[in-house]
Amino acid sequence: MKLNPQEKAMLDGKEGPATQKAMQILTTLGKIYGAEKLIPAKSVQIAGVSYDNLGEAGLSFLEEMATGGGKTRTITTLNPAGMDIENWEKLGISPEFARNQNRVLEAFSSMGVNTTCSCTPYLVGNNPNYGDNIAWSESSAVCYANSVIGARTNREGGPSALAAALTGKTPAYGYHIEENRKPTVSIKVNSSLEGTYHFGALGLAISKKLDQHTKKIPFITGISSANLEELKSFCASIATYAGAAIFHMQGITPEAYLYDQPSQSLEINERDIDQAKLIISSKIEDEEIDFVSLGCPHLAINEIARIAEILKGKEVKKEFWITTGRPTKKTADSLGYSKIIEASGAKFATDTCCVVAPIKGRFKTLVTDSAKACYYGASKNNFKTLLLPFDDVVEAALK
Ligand code: F3S
């Protein structure tokens, strides 16, 4: 890899041990993937923030980078943590977990990271532009950035994203290269879609058809409209079930017009969508439901407004978590939505989510509108899951 004098100085340790380590990570990755050079990373988002996932080994690495003088050189935010940073007790998090989670956040903070914890960085001020090279690591956000924004990122791991933050650089390979962003398979959707849960089911339905293909960049046609909430749900689902880091949607995503439809073509019809819903929905009686959650990926303010509209003057009967980024929660506070929602007994789980919080064993049955939350609810926490439309999820909490 060709390095410029500043990059060489970083690699030689002239800017401190943490920057040196970061440069070693990036040059090693670059060599493995055949990158010729490093390019500026205009934005970074780091996953691996919950102490539940990091453990002591991950925390030691972060503390080593912090004491080694690491400082961010580009806008950097975090993925959700394992708890609501301000209201962890309300969510039943133990003081010991909270202590360790705070050590993680302190390590990031001392490196100059903005400790806003959200998987929708584009909703909370870390919002790159079309064509920007960035280094994000949350899979749903990576898919959103590449596909919906038209920014360019590989699916970074926590350490490589931190390395990008501490050097302001990322190796030029993978989705940073135009050639690698070309669609490889056409997918015609012959089904009307409405709402986050339909778009989540679509991600799973596509993954079932893509199984036999190794390189998966879908060019999707047949969808007449998709709003921000639907696209973030779809990104989370197709990243989870198909491992996709980019797709193009004709008439909707910004790079779709650059490409011809690939000749290999698949179809998704209503039956495929219905089957996908069934795959992640168990047969569940109302009285079995003990956990309801909205906000995977983190909620936008419009979605919180809708929850407030439905819950106004009512009382929830189930544990109901509303997960979002802190800046969005603050907007909800100022618009009066939080007061209405909290008066109903529903809880904001700000900075965290129903997957990264340490809740295994506390609940048995999760109801949500998110296909991704169904996947991890079952695989990580052994929950039975039920996928419902957004409004029906709120109604389920009231029964
Ligand atoms: Fe975000 Fe947690 Fe879902 S990190 S995408 S809310 S699993």
mmCIF file of N, CA and C and ligand atoms in Angstrom, residues 79-80 118-120 138 140 236 295-298 323 352-356 370 372-373 376, ligand 1:
data_model
loop_
_atom_site.group_PDB
_atom_site.id
_atom_site.type_symbol
_atom_site.label_atom_id
_atom_site.label_comp_id
_atom_site.label_asym_id
_atom_site.label_seq_id
_atom_site.Cartn_x
_atom_site.Cartn_y
_atom_site.Cartn_z
ATOM 1 N N ASN A 79 -22.698 2.979 18.177
ATOM 2 C CA ASN A 79 -23.880 2.137 18.077
ATOM 3 C C ASN A 79 -24.527 2.068 19.465
ATOM 4 N N PRO A 80 -25.760 1.544 19.579
ATOM 5 C CA PRO A 80 -26.386 1.462 20.903
ATOM 6 C C PRO A 80 -25.535 0.760 21.958
ATOM 7 N N SER A 118 -26.415 5.311 18.790
ATOM 8 C CA SER A 118 -27.572 5.040 17.929
ATOM 9 C C SER A 118 -27.171 4.267 16.686
ATOM 10 N N CYS A 119 -28.070 3.363 16.264
ATOM 11 C CA CYS A 119 -27.839 2.626 15.021
ATOM 12 C C CYS A 119 -28.407 3.383 13.825
ATOM 13 N N THR A 120 -28.987 4.568 14.075
ATOM 14 C CA THR A 120 -29.417 5.427 12.969
ATOM 15 C C THR A 120 -28.652 6.753 13.079
ATOM 16 N N GLU A 138 -22.275 -0.591 12.016
ATOM 17 C CA GLU A 138 -23.572 -1.249 12.269
ATOM 18 C C GLU A 138 -24.171 -1.687 10.929
ATOM 19 N N SER A 140 -27.121 -2.449 9.647
ATOM 20 C CA SER A 140 -28.290 -1.773 9.052
ATOM 21 C C SER A 140 -27.921 -0.369 8.591
ATOM 22 N N ALA A 236 -32.240 -2.929 7.655
ATOM 23 C CA ALA A 236 -31.907 -3.786 8.798
ATOM 24 C C ALA A 236 -32.173 -5.247 8.454
ATOM 25 N N GLY A 295 -38.487 0.205 17.624
ATOM 26 C CA GLY A 295 -37.254 0.998 17.540
ATOM 27 C C GLY A 295 -36.053 0.190 17.133
ATOM 28 N N CYS A 296 -36.253 -0.785 16.237
ATOM 29 C CA CYS A 296 -35.136 -1.526 15.653
ATOM 30 C C CYS A 296 -35.275 -1.426 14.140
ATOM 31 N N PRO A 297 -34.460 -0.604 13.487
ATOM 32 C CA PRO A 297 -33.488 0.354 14.009
ATOM 33 C C PRO A 297 -34.162 1.493 14.802
ATOM 34 N N HIS A 298 -33.348 2.264 15.495
ATOM 35 C CA HIS A 298 -33.835 3.339 16.350
ATOM 36 C C HIS A 298 -34.894 4.200 15.659
ATOM 37 N N THR A 323 -37.251 2.429 21.665
ATOM 38 C CA THR A 323 -35.804 2.624 21.592
ATOM 39 C C THR A 323 -35.449 3.629 20.495
ATOM 40 N N THR A 352 -30.094 2.527 23.719
ATOM 41 C CA THR A 352 -29.926 1.070 23.732
ATOM 42 C C THR A 352 -30.984 0.420 22.850
ATOM 43 N N CYS A 353 -31.138 -0.893 22.937
ATOM 44 C CA CYS A 353 -32.212 -1.558 22.196
ATOM 45 C C CYS A 353 -32.485 -2.925 22.802
ATOM 46 N N CYS A 354 -33.537 -3.571 22.296
ATOM 47 C CA CYS A 354 -33.978 -4.837 22.881
ATOM 48 C C CYS A 354 -33.039 -5.990 22.526
ATOM 49 N N VAL A 355 -32.037 -5.722 21.676
ATOM 50 C CA VAL A 355 -31.089 -6.780 21.310
ATOM 51 C C VAL A 355 -29.781 -6.645 22.077
ATOM 52 N N VAL A 356 -29.261 -5.425 22.210
ATOM 53 C CA VAL A 356 -27.944 -5.277 22.849
ATOM 54 C C VAL A 356 -28.032 -5.122 24.374
ATOM 55 N N SER A 370 -40.167 -5.223 13.749
ATOM 56 C CA SER A 370 -38.847 -5.315 13.123
ATOM 57 C C SER A 370 -38.429 -6.755 12.854
ATOM 58 N N LYS A 372 -35.533 -7.649 11.909
ATOM 59 C CA LYS A 372 -34.205 -7.846 12.500
ATOM 60 C C LYS A 372 -34.327 -8.170 13.985
ATOM 61 N N ALA A 373 -35.181 -7.448 14.700
ATOM 62 C CA ALA A 373 -35.342 -7.707 16.142
ATOM 63 C C ALA A 373 -35.874 -9.119 16.368
ATOM 64 N N TYR A 376 -32.750 -11.542 16.088
ATOM 65 C CA TYR A 376 -31.853 -11.545 17.250
ATOM 66 C C TYR A 376 -32.595 -11.850 18.550
HETATM 67 FE FE1 F3S B 1 -30.296 -1.046 16.101
HETATM 68 FE FE2 F3S B 1 -30.379 -2.774 18.027
HETATM 69 FE FE3 F3S B 1 -31.828 -3.115 15.870
HETATM 70 S S1 F3S B 1 -28.571 -1.820 17.252
HETATM 71 S S2 F3S B 1 -30.698 -2.154 14.237
HETATM 72 S S3 F3S B 1 -32.033 -1.458 17.376
HETATM 73 S S4 F3S B 1 -30.664 -4.683 16.912
#
